[in-house]
Structure formats: C-alpha cells, structure tokens
CSV table of C-alpha atoms and ligand atoms in Angstrom, one decimal:
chain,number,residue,atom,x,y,z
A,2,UNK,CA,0.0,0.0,0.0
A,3,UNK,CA,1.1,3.6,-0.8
A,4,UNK,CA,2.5,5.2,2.2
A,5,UNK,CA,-0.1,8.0,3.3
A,6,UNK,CA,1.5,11.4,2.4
A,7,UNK,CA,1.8,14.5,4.9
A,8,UNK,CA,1.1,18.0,4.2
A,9,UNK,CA,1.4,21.2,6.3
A,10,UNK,CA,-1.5,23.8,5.5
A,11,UNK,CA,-0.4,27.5,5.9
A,12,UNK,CA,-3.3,29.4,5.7
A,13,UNK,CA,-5.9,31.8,7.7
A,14,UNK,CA,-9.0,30.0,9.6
A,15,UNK,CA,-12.1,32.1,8.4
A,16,UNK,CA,-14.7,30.6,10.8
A,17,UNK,CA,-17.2,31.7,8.2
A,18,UNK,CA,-17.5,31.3,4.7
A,19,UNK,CA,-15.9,28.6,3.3
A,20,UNK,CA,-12.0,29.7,2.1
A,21,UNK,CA,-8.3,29.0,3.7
A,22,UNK,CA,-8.1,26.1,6.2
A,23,UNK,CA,-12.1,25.2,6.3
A,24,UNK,CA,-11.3,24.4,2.8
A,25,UNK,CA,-8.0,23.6,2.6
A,26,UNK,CA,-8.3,20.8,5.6
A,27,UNK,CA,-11.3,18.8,4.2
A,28,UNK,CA,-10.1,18.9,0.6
A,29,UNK,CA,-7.1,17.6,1.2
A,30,UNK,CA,-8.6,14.8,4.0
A,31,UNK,CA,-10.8,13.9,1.9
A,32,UNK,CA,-7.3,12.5,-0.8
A,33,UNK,CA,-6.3,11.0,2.1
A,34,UNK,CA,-3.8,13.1,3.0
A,35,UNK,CA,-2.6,13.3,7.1
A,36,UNK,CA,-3.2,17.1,6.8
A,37,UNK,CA,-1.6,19.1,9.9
A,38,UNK,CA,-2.5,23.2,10.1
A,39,UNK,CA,-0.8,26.3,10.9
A,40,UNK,CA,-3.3,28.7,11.3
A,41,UNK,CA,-2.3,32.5,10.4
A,42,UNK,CA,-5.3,34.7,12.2
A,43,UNK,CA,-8.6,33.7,13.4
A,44,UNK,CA,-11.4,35.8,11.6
A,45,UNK,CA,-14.9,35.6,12.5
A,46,UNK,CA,-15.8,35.6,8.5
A,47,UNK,CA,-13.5,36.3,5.2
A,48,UNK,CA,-12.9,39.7,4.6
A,49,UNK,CA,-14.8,39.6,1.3
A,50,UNK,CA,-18.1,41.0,1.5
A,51,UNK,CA,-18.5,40.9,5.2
A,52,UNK,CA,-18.8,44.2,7.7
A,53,UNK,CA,-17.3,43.5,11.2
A,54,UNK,CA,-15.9,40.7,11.1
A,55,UNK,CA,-13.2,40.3,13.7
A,56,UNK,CA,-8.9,39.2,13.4
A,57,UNK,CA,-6.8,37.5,15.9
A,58,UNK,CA,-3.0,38.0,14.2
A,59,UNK,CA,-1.2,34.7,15.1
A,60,UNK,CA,1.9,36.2,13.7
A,61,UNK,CA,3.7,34.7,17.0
A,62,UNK,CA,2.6,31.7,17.4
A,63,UNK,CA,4.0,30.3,13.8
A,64,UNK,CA,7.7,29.8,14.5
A,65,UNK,CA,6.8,28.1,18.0
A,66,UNK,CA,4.0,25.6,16.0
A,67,UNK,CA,6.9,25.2,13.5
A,68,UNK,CA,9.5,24.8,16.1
A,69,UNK,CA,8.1,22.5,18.1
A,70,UNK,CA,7.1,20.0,15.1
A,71,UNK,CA,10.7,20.3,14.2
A,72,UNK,CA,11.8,18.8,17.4
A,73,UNK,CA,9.8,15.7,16.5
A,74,UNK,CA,11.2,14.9,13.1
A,75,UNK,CA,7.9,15.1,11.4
A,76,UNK,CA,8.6,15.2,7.6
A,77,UNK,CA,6.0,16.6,5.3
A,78,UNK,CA,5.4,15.7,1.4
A,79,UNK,CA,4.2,18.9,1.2
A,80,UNK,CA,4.0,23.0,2.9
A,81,UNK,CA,0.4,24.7,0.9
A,82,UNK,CA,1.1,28.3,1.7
A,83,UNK,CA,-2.4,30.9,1.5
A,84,UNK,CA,-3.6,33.8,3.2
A,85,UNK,CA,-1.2,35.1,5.4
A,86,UNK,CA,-2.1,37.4,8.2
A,87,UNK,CA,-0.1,40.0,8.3
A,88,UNK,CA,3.1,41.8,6.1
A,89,UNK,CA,5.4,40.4,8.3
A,90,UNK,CA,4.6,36.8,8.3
A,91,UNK,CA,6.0,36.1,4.6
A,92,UNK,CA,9.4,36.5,6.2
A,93,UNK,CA,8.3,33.9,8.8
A,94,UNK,CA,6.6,31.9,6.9
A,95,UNK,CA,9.7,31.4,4.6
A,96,UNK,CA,11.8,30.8,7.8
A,97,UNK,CA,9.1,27.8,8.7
A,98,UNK,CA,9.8,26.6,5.2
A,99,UNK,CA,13.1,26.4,5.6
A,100,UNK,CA,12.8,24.6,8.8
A,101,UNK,CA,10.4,22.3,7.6
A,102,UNK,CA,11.1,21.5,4.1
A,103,UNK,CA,12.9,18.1,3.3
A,104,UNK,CA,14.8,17.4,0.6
A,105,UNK,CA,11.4,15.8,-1.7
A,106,UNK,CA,8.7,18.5,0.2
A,107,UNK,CA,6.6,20.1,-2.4
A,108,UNK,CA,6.5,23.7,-1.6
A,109,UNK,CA,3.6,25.3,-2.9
A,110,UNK,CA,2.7,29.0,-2.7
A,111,UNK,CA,-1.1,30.7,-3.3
A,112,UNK,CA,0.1,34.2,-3.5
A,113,UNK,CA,-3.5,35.4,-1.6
A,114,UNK,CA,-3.5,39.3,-1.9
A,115,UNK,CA,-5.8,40.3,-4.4
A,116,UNK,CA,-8.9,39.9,-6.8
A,117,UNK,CA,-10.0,42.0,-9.7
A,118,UNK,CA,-6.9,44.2,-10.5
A,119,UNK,CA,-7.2,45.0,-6.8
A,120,UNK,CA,-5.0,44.3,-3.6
A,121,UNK,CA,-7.1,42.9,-0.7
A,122,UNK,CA,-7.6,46.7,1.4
A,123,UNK,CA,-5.9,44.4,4.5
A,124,UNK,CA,-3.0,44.5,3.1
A,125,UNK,CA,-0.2,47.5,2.7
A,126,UNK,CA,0.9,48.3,-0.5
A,127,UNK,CA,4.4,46.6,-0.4
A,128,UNK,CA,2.6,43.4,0.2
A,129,UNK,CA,3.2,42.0,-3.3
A,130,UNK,CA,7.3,43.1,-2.8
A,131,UNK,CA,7.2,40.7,0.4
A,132,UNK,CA,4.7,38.0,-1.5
A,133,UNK,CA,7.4,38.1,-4.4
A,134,UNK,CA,9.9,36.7,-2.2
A,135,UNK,CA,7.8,33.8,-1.1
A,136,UNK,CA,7.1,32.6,-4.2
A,137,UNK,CA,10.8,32.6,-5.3
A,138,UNK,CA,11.1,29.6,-2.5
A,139,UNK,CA,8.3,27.8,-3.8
A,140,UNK,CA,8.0,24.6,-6.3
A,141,UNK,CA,4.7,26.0,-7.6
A,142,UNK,CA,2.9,29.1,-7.5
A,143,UNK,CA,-0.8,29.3,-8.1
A,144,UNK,CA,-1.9,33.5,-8.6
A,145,UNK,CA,-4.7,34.4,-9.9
A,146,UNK,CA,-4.0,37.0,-13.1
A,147,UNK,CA,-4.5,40.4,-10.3
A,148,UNK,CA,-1.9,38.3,-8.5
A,149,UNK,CA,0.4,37.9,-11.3
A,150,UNK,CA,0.0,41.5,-12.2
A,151,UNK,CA,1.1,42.7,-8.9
A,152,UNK,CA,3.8,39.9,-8.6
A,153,UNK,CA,5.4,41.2,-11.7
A,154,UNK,CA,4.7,44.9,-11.1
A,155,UNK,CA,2.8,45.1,-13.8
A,156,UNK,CA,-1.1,47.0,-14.6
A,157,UNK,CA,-3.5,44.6,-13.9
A,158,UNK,CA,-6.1,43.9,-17.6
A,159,UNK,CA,-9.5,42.0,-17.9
A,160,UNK,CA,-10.5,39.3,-19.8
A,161,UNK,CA,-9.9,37.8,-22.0
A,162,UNK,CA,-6.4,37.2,-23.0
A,163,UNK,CA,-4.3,35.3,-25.2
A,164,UNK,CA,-2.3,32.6,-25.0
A,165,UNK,CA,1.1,34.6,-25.9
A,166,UNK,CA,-0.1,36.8,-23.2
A,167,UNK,CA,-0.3,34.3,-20.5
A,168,UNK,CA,3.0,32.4,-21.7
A,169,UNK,CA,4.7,35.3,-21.1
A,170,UNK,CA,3.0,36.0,-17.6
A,171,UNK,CA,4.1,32.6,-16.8
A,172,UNK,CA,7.9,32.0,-18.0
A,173,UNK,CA,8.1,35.6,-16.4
A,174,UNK,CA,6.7,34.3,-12.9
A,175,UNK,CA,8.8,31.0,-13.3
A,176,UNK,CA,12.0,33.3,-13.3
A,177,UNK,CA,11.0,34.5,-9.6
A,178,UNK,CA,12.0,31.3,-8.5
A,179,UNK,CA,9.3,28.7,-9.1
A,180,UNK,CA,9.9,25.4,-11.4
A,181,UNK,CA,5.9,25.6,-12.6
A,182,UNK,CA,3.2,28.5,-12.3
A,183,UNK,CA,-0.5,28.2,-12.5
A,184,UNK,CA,-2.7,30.8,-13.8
A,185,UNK,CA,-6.1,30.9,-12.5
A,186,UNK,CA,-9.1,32.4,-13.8
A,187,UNK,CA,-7.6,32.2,-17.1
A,188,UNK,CA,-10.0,33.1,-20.0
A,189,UNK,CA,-9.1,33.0,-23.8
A,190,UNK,CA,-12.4,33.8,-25.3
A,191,UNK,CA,-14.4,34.9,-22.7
A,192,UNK,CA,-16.6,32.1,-22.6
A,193,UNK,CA,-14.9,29.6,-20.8
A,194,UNK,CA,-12.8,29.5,-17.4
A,195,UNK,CA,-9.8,28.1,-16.4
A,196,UNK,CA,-6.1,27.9,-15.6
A,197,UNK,CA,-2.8,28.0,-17.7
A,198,UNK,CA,0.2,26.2,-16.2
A,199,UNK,CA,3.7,26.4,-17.1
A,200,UNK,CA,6.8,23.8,-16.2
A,201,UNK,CA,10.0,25.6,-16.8
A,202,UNK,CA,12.0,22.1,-16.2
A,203,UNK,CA,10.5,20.5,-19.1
A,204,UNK,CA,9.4,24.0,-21.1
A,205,UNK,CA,5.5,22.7,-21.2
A,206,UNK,CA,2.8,25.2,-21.1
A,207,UNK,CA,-0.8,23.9,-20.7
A,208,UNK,CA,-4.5,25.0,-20.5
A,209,UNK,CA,-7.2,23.5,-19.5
A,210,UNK,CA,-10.9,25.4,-19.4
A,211,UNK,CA,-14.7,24.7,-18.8
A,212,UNK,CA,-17.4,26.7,-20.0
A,213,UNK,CA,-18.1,29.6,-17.8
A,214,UNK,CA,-20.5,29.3,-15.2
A,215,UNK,CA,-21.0,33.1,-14.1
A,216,UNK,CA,-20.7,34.9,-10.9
A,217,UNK,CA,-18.1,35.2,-8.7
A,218,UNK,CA,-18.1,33.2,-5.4
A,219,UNK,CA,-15.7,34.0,-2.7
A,220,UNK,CA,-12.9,31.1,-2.0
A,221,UNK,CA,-12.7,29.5,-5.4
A,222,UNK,CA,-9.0,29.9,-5.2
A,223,UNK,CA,-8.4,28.4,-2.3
A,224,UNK,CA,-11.1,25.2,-3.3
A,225,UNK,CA,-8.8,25.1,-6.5
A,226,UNK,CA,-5.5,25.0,-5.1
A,227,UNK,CA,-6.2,22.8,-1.8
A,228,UNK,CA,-7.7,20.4,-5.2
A,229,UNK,CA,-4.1,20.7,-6.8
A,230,UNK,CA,-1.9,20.4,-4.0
A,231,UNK,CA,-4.1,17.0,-3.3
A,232,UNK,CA,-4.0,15.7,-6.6
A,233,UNK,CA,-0.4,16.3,-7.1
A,234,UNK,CA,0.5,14.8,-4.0
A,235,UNK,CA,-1.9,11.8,-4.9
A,236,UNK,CA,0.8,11.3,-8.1
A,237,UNK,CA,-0.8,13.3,-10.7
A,238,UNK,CA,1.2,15.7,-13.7
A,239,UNK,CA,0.6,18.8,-13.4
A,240,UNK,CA,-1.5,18.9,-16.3
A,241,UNK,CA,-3.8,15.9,-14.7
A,242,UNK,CA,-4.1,17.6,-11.6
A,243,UNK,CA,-5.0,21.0,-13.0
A,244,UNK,CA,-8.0,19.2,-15.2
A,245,UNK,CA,-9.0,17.6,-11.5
A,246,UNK,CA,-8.9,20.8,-9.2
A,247,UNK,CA,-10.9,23.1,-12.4
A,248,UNK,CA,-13.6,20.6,-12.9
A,249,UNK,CA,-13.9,20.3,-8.8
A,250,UNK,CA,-14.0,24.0,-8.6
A,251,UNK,CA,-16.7,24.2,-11.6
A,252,UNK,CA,-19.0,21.8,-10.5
A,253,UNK,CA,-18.4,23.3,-6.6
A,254,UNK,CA,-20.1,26.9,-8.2
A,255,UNK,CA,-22.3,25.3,-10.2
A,256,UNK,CA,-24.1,23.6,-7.3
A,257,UNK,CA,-24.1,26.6,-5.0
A,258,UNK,CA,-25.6,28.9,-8.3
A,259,UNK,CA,-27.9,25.9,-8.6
A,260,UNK,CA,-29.1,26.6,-4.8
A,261,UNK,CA,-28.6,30.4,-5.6
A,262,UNK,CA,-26.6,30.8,-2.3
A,263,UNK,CA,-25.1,33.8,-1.2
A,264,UNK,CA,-21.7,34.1,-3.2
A,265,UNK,CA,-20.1,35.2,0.1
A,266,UNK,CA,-20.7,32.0,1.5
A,267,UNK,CA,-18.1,29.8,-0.7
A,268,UNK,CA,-18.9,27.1,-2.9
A,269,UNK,CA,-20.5,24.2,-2.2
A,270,UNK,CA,-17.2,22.0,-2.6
A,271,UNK,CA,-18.6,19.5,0.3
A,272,UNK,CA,-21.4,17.5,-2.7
A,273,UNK,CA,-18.0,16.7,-4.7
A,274,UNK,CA,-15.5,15.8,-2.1
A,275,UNK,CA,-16.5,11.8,-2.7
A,276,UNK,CA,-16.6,12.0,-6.6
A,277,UNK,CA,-13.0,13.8,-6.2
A,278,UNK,CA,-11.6,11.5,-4.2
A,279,UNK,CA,-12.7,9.1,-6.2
A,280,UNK,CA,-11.6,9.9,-9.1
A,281,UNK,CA,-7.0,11.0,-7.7
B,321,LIG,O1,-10.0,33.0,-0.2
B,321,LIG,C1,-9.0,34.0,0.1
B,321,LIG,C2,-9.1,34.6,1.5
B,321,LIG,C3,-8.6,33.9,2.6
B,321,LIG,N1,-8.7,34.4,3.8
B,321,LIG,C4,-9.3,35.6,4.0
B,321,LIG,C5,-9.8,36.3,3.0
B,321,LIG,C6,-9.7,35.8,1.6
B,321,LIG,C7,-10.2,36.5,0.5
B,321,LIG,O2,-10.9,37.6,0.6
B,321,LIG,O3,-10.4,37.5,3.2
B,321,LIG,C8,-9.4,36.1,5.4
C-alpha cells in the first residue's frame, strides 16, 4: 500500500464562509492526505463582502507551531502556503519553510492578496514586494491574473487574454524562483474558465478550461488549489491535476448557483469531495 502522504496547510481559519483552512483541511482529508494546520489569524468571517468581522493575528505563534514539530522529526510531502495574516509573516513563513522543508517537500505558494486588478484593502501596498519573495522559495505558485499583475509589477487587464499573453505571464513568474506557475481564472475567449500552467524544467505550457459558469463566489481559489496540491500529492502531472482541481472547482459553483446561495458563503465544494476523491 502507498504510504499515506503529509502535508502542512499555511493558511488563515475564516470561521465563516468557506476559504483557507475550512477548505483547505477537508479537501485535502478527503485524498487522504494526514493534513496538519498552521493557522495564520482567526477571523470571525473572510474579509470579502462581510462588515465586522473580527482578526486575531497569530503572527507569534507560527515559529513556535513550527518549532516545536521540528523537534519531533515530522517530515512533510508537502508546505500549501495561502492567506497570510499579516506583512510580516512572509518572512516567517519562509523561515518555517526552511525549517520544515525536506529534501522531496513540495512547496507550494497561493500568492493570496488580491482579486479583480485590486490588492485585498488588509493589506499595505508593499505586500506584493514581500509575496514576491515567497514565491521565489516555492515549487509552484498558483496566482490568480491580479496576483500575477502585482507579482510582476505590472497594470492589472481584464478578460480575456491570449495565449502569448499568459505564456509570457508565466515564463516571467517561473523566473521569480518557481519550477511551474498556475494561472487561474484564465480566460481565452471569454466564454470559458480556467487555468494555464507552465513547467519551466520541461518548457510545457498547458491550459485546460470549462465553459463559464458566471458569478463570482468568494474562496474559489483556495477550493482550486487545496484540489491541486491533493491531486499532485496523490501522483498526478501537473496537467492531470489542473484538469481535476478546475472541474472540482466548476462543479463546486455550479451547485451553490444551482441553490442560488449567497456568493459570500463559498462554494458548495462539500457534494464533490466523494466523486474527487474518487476519481485521484
Ligand atoms: O480566499 C482567500 C481569502 C482567505 N482568507 C481571508 C480572505 C480571503 C479573501 O478575501 O479574506 C481572510
């Protein structure tokens, strides 16, 4: 039998509203992956959409989490990097990578900061400087194309693109430090969705879209790449694993527009946990 793999989930708990580690930790359970948590803040709800909502910084209790594992030899398969709560938690973060990491760890960065060509309003305006250096640490990245903007230092366009556009975008994020990038919300003619991936080791692009469902539902990012990270650590290519973690994400929206939920409430990713699991 395959020897059950370990991964380490970096991310924010937002105790409402389906994003970071309430969808990171069931995704990746739900591969069968032992799945162990450092939790970044504590918010009573995601910042998208939501008035009030209230933030416990855990800035310093991640090296002491990470410190403490250490001091048990625990080796991880994989560190899934998200939301971080504050500016100066990407330089601790990247110290608990370093700590952490093992020779075969995946590293894999979500550059969380912003969404439709603007930077989350949490976050000062250096953020994507600091976010920069994470990524250069990473295996993969996985911004979404405001993300890759900012990243680059570049002025954020809508959809749709083209594919020299994107390949560009991509080899240029690969030379921050990454082997592969993932592109997500990717659109080429602006009726389908999806995400373009680039593996500078063996100089493949890829693409792989669904037709678009409409509406924008908070966490789809996060129910994307938790998806990835699971499939890749379940064996997958990158190109197999993108195909799993966009038709996941797809059929997630499509259910909760189906039900006509409130798009601040996530996606209904829960209905398709068996069928994915299934299916790695
Ligand atoms: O899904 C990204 C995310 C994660 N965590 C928090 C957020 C967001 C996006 O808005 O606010 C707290």
């Amino acid at each position: 039998m395959e020897r059950q793999k370990r991964a380490a989930a970096i991310h924010d708990i937002s105790c409402f509203g389906r994003c970071s580690l309430t969808v990171a930790l069931p995704v990746l359970s739900a591969a069968g992956i032992e799945t162990s948590v450092i939790p970044t803040a504590v918010l009573s709800t995601h910042t998208g959409g939501f008035d009030g909502f209230t933030y416990r910084d855990l800035t310093e209790d991640i090296l002491p989490i990470v410190k403490h594992w250490n001091s048990l030899n625990l080796g991880f398969d994989a560190i899934y990097t998200g939301f971080l709560g504050s500016f100066e938690q990407i330089e601790i973060v990247m110290e608990a990578i370093r700590i952490i990491r093992g020779k075969d760890t995946l590293v894999v960065v979500d550059p969380v900061m912003a969404d439709n060509g603007e930077l989350y309003s949490l976050f000062p305006k250096e953020f994507p400087t600091g976010m920069r250096k994470l990524c250069a640490v990473a295996d993969i990245i996985v911004p979404n194309m405001t993300e890759a903007a900012l990243l680059l230092g570049e002025d954020y366009r809508e959809p749709p693109y083209t594919r020299g556009e994107t390949s560009r975008l991509l080899c240029a994020l690969c030379e921050l430090g990454p082997k592969k990038s993932v592109l997500t919300g990717v659109s080429y003619d602006g009726e389908s969705l999806g995400a373009a991936s680039y593996d500078s080791d063996t100089g493949e692009f890829g693409y792989y879209g669904v037709p678009r469902i409409g509406g924008m539902y908070h966490g789809t990012g996060d129910v994307f790449a938790s998806a990835l990270v699971a499939a890749m650590l379940r064996g997958h290519s990158l190109a197999s694993a993108i195909r799993a973690a966009v038709d996941f994400t797809v059929n997630s929206i499509a259910r909760s527009k189906e039900a006509g939920s409130d798009n601040r409430y996530g996606v209904n990713f829960e209905a398709g946990l068996g069928e994915f699991a299934a299916g790695l």
